[in-house]
Short mmCIF file of C-alpha atoms in Angstrom, two decimals:
data_model
loop_
_atom_site.label_atom_id
_atom_site.label_comp_id
_atom_site.label_asym_id
_atom_site.label_seq_id
_atom_site.Cartn_x
_atom_site.Cartn_y
_atom_site.Cartn_z
CA LYS A 1 -20.46 0.10 -0.57
CA ALA A 2 -18.38 -0.23 -3.74
CA GLY A 3 -14.62 -0.48 -3.36
CA VAL A 4 -11.87 1.27 -5.26
CA THR A 5 -12.21 0.57 -8.97
CA GLN A 6 -9.30 0.66 -11.37
CA THR A 7 -9.50 0.37 -15.13
CA PRO A 8 -8.26 -1.28 -17.18
CA ARG A 9 -7.06 -4.36 -15.29
CA TYR A 10 -4.45 -5.28 -17.89
CA LEU A 11 -2.66 -3.26 -20.52
CA ILE A 12 0.10 -3.95 -23.03
CA LYS A 13 1.89 -0.99 -24.60
CA THR A 14 4.93 -0.46 -26.76
CA ARG A 15 7.99 1.51 -25.74
CA GLY A 16 7.58 5.21 -26.48
CA GLN A 17 3.80 5.17 -26.23
CA GLN A 18 1.82 6.86 -23.51
CA VAL A 19 -0.83 5.38 -21.23
CA THR A 20 -3.65 6.61 -19.01
CA LEU A 21 -4.93 4.65 -16.04
CA SER A 22 -8.15 5.40 -14.20
CA CYS A 23 -9.20 5.11 -10.57
CA SER A 24 -12.61 5.63 -8.95
CA PRO A 25 -12.31 5.94 -5.16
CA ILE A 26 -14.74 4.73 -2.55
CA SER A 27 -17.73 7.04 -2.36
CA GLY A 28 -17.03 9.88 0.07
CA HIS A 29 -13.26 9.47 -0.06
CA ARG A 30 -11.54 12.59 -1.31
CA SER A 31 -7.92 11.46 -1.18
CA VAL A 32 -6.51 9.28 -3.93
CA SER A 33 -2.96 7.96 -3.98
CA TRP A 34 -1.07 6.03 -6.62
CA TYR A 35 1.62 3.40 -6.07
CA GLN A 36 3.84 1.35 -8.36
CA GLN A 37 4.63 -2.22 -7.42
CA THR A 38 7.56 -4.05 -8.95
CA PRO A 39 9.18 -7.30 -7.76
CA GLY A 40 12.46 -5.63 -6.81
CA GLN A 41 11.21 -2.37 -5.28
CA GLY A 42 7.96 -3.29 -3.58
CA LEU A 43 5.28 -0.59 -3.39
CA GLN A 44 6.60 2.83 -4.27
CA PHE A 45 4.55 6.01 -3.74
CA LEU A 46 3.87 8.00 -6.90
CA PHE A 47 1.58 10.86 -5.86
CA GLU A 48 -1.48 11.81 -3.85
CA TYR A 49 -4.41 14.05 -4.71
CA PHE A 50 -6.98 15.68 -2.50
CA SER A 51 -9.80 17.87 -3.80
CA GLU A 52 -8.18 18.06 -7.24
CA THR A 53 -4.82 19.21 -5.83
CA GLN A 54 -1.61 17.20 -5.82
CA ARG A 55 -0.36 17.31 -2.23
CA ASN A 56 2.47 14.78 -2.26
CA LYS A 57 4.77 13.44 -4.95
CA GLY A 58 7.20 10.54 -4.89
CA ASN A 59 10.57 10.23 -6.56
CA PHE A 60 9.48 9.46 -10.08
CA PRO A 61 10.42 11.25 -13.31
CA GLY A 62 8.19 13.87 -14.86
CA ARG A 63 6.90 11.28 -17.35
CA PHE A 64 4.58 10.21 -14.56
CA SER A 65 1.71 12.60 -13.97
CA GLY A 66 -1.80 12.55 -12.66
CA ARG A 67 -4.89 14.53 -11.97
CA GLN A 68 -8.07 14.37 -9.95
CA PHE A 69 -11.50 15.43 -11.04
CA SER A 70 -14.22 17.18 -9.05
CA ASN A 71 -15.94 13.83 -8.40
CA SER A 72 -12.65 12.56 -6.84
CA ARG A 73 -11.95 10.17 -9.70
CA SER A 74 -8.30 10.19 -10.64
CA GLU A 75 -6.21 9.42 -13.68
CA MET A 76 -2.54 8.64 -13.96
CA ASN A 77 -0.57 9.19 -17.13
CA VAL A 78 2.80 7.83 -18.16
CA SER A 79 4.37 9.27 -21.30
CA THR A 80 7.21 7.89 -23.40
CA LEU A 81 6.92 4.45 -21.86
CA GLU A 82 10.05 2.50 -21.01
CA LEU A 83 10.45 -1.24 -20.43
CA GLY A 84 11.12 -0.52 -16.76
CA ASP A 85 7.66 0.99 -16.37
CA SER A 86 6.18 -2.51 -16.51
CA ALA A 87 4.55 -2.94 -13.13
CA LEU A 88 1.34 -3.24 -11.17
CA TYR A 89 -0.09 0.25 -10.64
CA LEU A 90 -2.24 0.56 -7.55
CA CYS A 91 -4.66 3.26 -6.54
CA ALA A 92 -5.78 3.80 -2.95
CA SER A 93 -8.41 6.05 -1.42
CA SER A 94 -8.75 7.41 2.11
CA PHE A 95 -11.35 9.41 3.97
CA THR A 96 -8.94 11.29 6.23
CA GLU A 97 -5.24 11.25 7.04
CA ASN A 98 -5.94 9.24 10.19
CA THR A 99 -7.81 6.41 8.54
CA GLU A 100 -6.69 3.47 6.52
CA ALA A 101 -6.18 3.53 2.76
CA PHE A 102 -8.16 1.07 0.68
CA PHE A 103 -6.63 -0.25 -2.50
CA GLY A 104 -8.07 -1.18 -5.85
CA GLN A 105 -7.09 -4.37 -7.65
CA GLY A 106 -4.54 -2.55 -9.74
CA THR A 107 -3.69 -2.20 -13.41
CA ARG A 108 -1.02 -4.56 -14.71
CA LEU A 109 0.98 -2.61 -17.30
CA THR A 110 3.36 -4.46 -19.58
CA VAL A 111 5.66 -2.46 -21.84
CA VAL A 112 7.13 -4.38 -24.76
CA ASP B 1 17.34 4.52 2.29
CA GLN B 2 14.64 2.10 3.34
CA GLN B 3 12.61 3.65 6.12
CA VAL B 4 10.37 0.63 6.69
CA LYS B 5 12.05 -2.76 6.79
CA GLN B 6 10.65 -6.25 6.83
CA ASN B 7 13.76 -8.32 7.27
CA SER B 8 12.16 -11.71 6.75
CA PRO B 9 11.25 -12.24 3.09
CA SER B 10 9.34 -15.38 3.99
CA LEU B 11 7.85 -17.26 6.93
CA SER B 12 6.36 -20.74 7.10
CA VAL B 13 4.11 -21.93 9.96
CA GLN B 14 1.79 -24.83 10.69
CA GLU B 15 -1.95 -24.38 10.66
CA GLY B 16 -3.25 -23.55 14.12
CA ARG B 17 0.05 -22.10 15.34
CA ILE B 18 0.95 -18.45 15.78
CA SER B 19 2.40 -16.40 12.93
CA ILE B 20 4.56 -13.43 13.91
CA LEU B 21 5.52 -10.94 11.24
CA ASN B 22 7.99 -8.22 12.11
CA CYS B 23 8.62 -4.71 10.87
CA ASP B 24 11.20 -2.08 11.80
CA TYR B 25 11.21 1.60 10.93
CA THR B 26 13.76 4.36 11.12
CA ASN B 27 11.73 7.55 10.71
CA SER B 28 10.66 8.93 14.11
CA MET B 29 8.03 11.07 12.35
CA PHE B 30 5.95 7.98 11.57
CA ASP B 31 2.93 7.91 13.85
CA TYR B 32 0.43 5.62 12.15
CA PHE B 33 1.13 2.07 11.08
CA LEU B 34 -0.84 -0.36 8.97
CA TRP B 35 -0.65 -3.97 7.88
CA TYR B 36 -1.88 -5.12 4.51
CA LYS B 37 -2.30 -8.59 3.05
CA LYS B 38 -1.80 -9.16 -0.65
CA TYR B 39 -2.56 -12.03 -2.99
CA PRO B 40 -0.87 -12.20 -6.42
CA ALA B 41 -2.37 -9.94 -9.09
CA GLU B 42 -4.65 -8.23 -6.54
CA GLY B 43 -4.45 -4.99 -4.62
CA PRO B 44 -3.42 -5.00 -0.94
CA THR B 45 -6.22 -5.59 1.54
CA PHE B 46 -6.20 -3.60 4.75
CA LEU B 47 -5.89 -5.79 7.86
CA ILE B 48 -5.25 -3.71 10.94
CA SER B 49 -3.69 -0.43 11.99
CA ILE B 50 -2.26 1.19 15.09
CA SER B 51 -1.66 4.75 16.11
CA SER B 52 1.55 5.70 17.89
CA ILE B 53 -0.42 6.61 21.00
CA LYS B 54 -1.17 2.92 21.50
CA ASP B 55 1.03 -0.11 21.96
CA LYS B 56 -1.49 -2.79 21.00
CA ASN B 57 -4.50 -3.17 18.78
CA GLU B 58 -6.53 -6.31 18.36
CA ASP B 59 -9.06 -7.41 15.74
CA GLY B 60 -10.15 -11.01 15.87
CA ARG B 61 -7.23 -13.27 15.09
CA PHE B 62 -4.97 -10.30 14.30
CA THR B 63 -3.04 -8.28 16.87
CA VAL B 64 -0.52 -5.57 16.16
CA PHE B 65 2.06 -4.56 18.75
CA LEU B 66 4.03 -1.32 18.61
CA ASN B 67 7.28 -0.69 20.47
CA LYS B 68 8.06 2.96 19.84
CA SER B 69 11.36 3.00 21.70
CA ALA B 70 12.63 0.15 19.53
CA LYS B 71 10.88 1.48 16.41
CA HIS B 72 9.46 -1.98 15.93
CA LEU B 73 6.04 -3.41 15.26
CA SER B 74 4.77 -6.90 14.83
CA LEU B 75 1.64 -8.61 13.56
CA HIS B 76 0.45 -11.72 15.36
CA ILE B 77 -2.01 -14.09 13.71
CA VAL B 78 -3.55 -16.66 16.03
CA PRO B 79 -4.50 -19.29 15.05
CA SER B 80 -2.97 -19.30 11.58
CA GLN B 81 -5.08 -20.69 8.77
CA PRO B 82 -4.11 -21.85 5.25
CA GLY B 83 -6.13 -18.96 3.82
CA ASP B 84 -3.76 -16.56 5.58
CA SER B 85 -1.04 -17.54 3.09
CA ALA B 86 -0.17 -14.30 1.29
CA VAL B 87 2.37 -11.49 1.24
CA TYR B 88 2.05 -9.17 4.23
CA PHE B 89 3.14 -5.55 3.97
CA CYS B 90 3.87 -3.21 6.81
CA ALA B 91 3.25 0.48 6.05
CA ALA B 92 3.80 3.72 7.92
CA ARG B 93 2.53 7.27 7.64
CA SER B 94 4.14 10.48 8.89
CA ARG B 95 2.46 12.79 11.34
CA GLY B 96 1.44 16.30 10.62
CA GLY B 97 -0.22 18.23 7.90
CA SER B 98 -1.99 16.43 5.15
CA ASN B 99 0.53 13.74 4.45
CA TYR B 100 -1.28 10.76 3.02
CA LYS B 101 1.86 9.06 1.76
CA LEU B 102 2.33 5.49 2.92
CA THR B 103 5.83 4.09 3.08
CA PHE B 104 5.84 0.33 2.65
CA GLY B 105 8.19 -2.43 3.59
CA LYS B 106 9.05 -4.97 0.91
CA GLY B 107 6.76 -7.59 2.33
CA THR B 108 6.93 -11.01 3.98
CA LEU B 109 5.53 -14.07 2.25
CA LEU B 110 3.60 -16.10 4.82
CA THR B 111 2.88 -19.74 4.05
CA VAL B 112 0.56 -21.60 6.40
CA ASN B 113 0.85 -25.33 5.94
CA PRO B 114 -2.19 -27.56 6.58
#
């Protein structure tokens, strides 16, 4: 069974640009969550989607957005990039709320 | 306000001995707890979980203990192996509804010395 797949693995962008990250969940998983990991803050919850609907949102500015498609694949978008957005962005998928979340390998975003 | 706390940033143990990683939480609505292991530049790997209706869950060398009254959980690794060296994250999920949000601690770096 394939795991959670995130693309691209690495990305370098310039301040002010926008970026789109992609996540394909484990087959059969309908929930997809996104997290940001930085050295100082650890893993911070961004948002969660289930059946194309955003159900939970973390404390991030509106520049961070996402969506989920009918096949459960999800994308995350960050507009007007800032240096502080440099981080490892992780996607996780779950089957139900009572089961564990499985993470992808992440996308390392560097903003210069 | 940090709802999940891992107060030890690092821990060093000898191969073959027991590793004990601790985690405290403040939110009484948390009812499902997970431990993840993470290597640099990779995503977290799920290790073991425990529901609040239990006080212990075991999987091979890994055992998680939950003390609800103290709002404390711990991960025991016995025996520790050099390959266990990684950052370990404690995570918690709230009960009720369709809340899939995981709240993570900041992690403990475990080093197992040969």
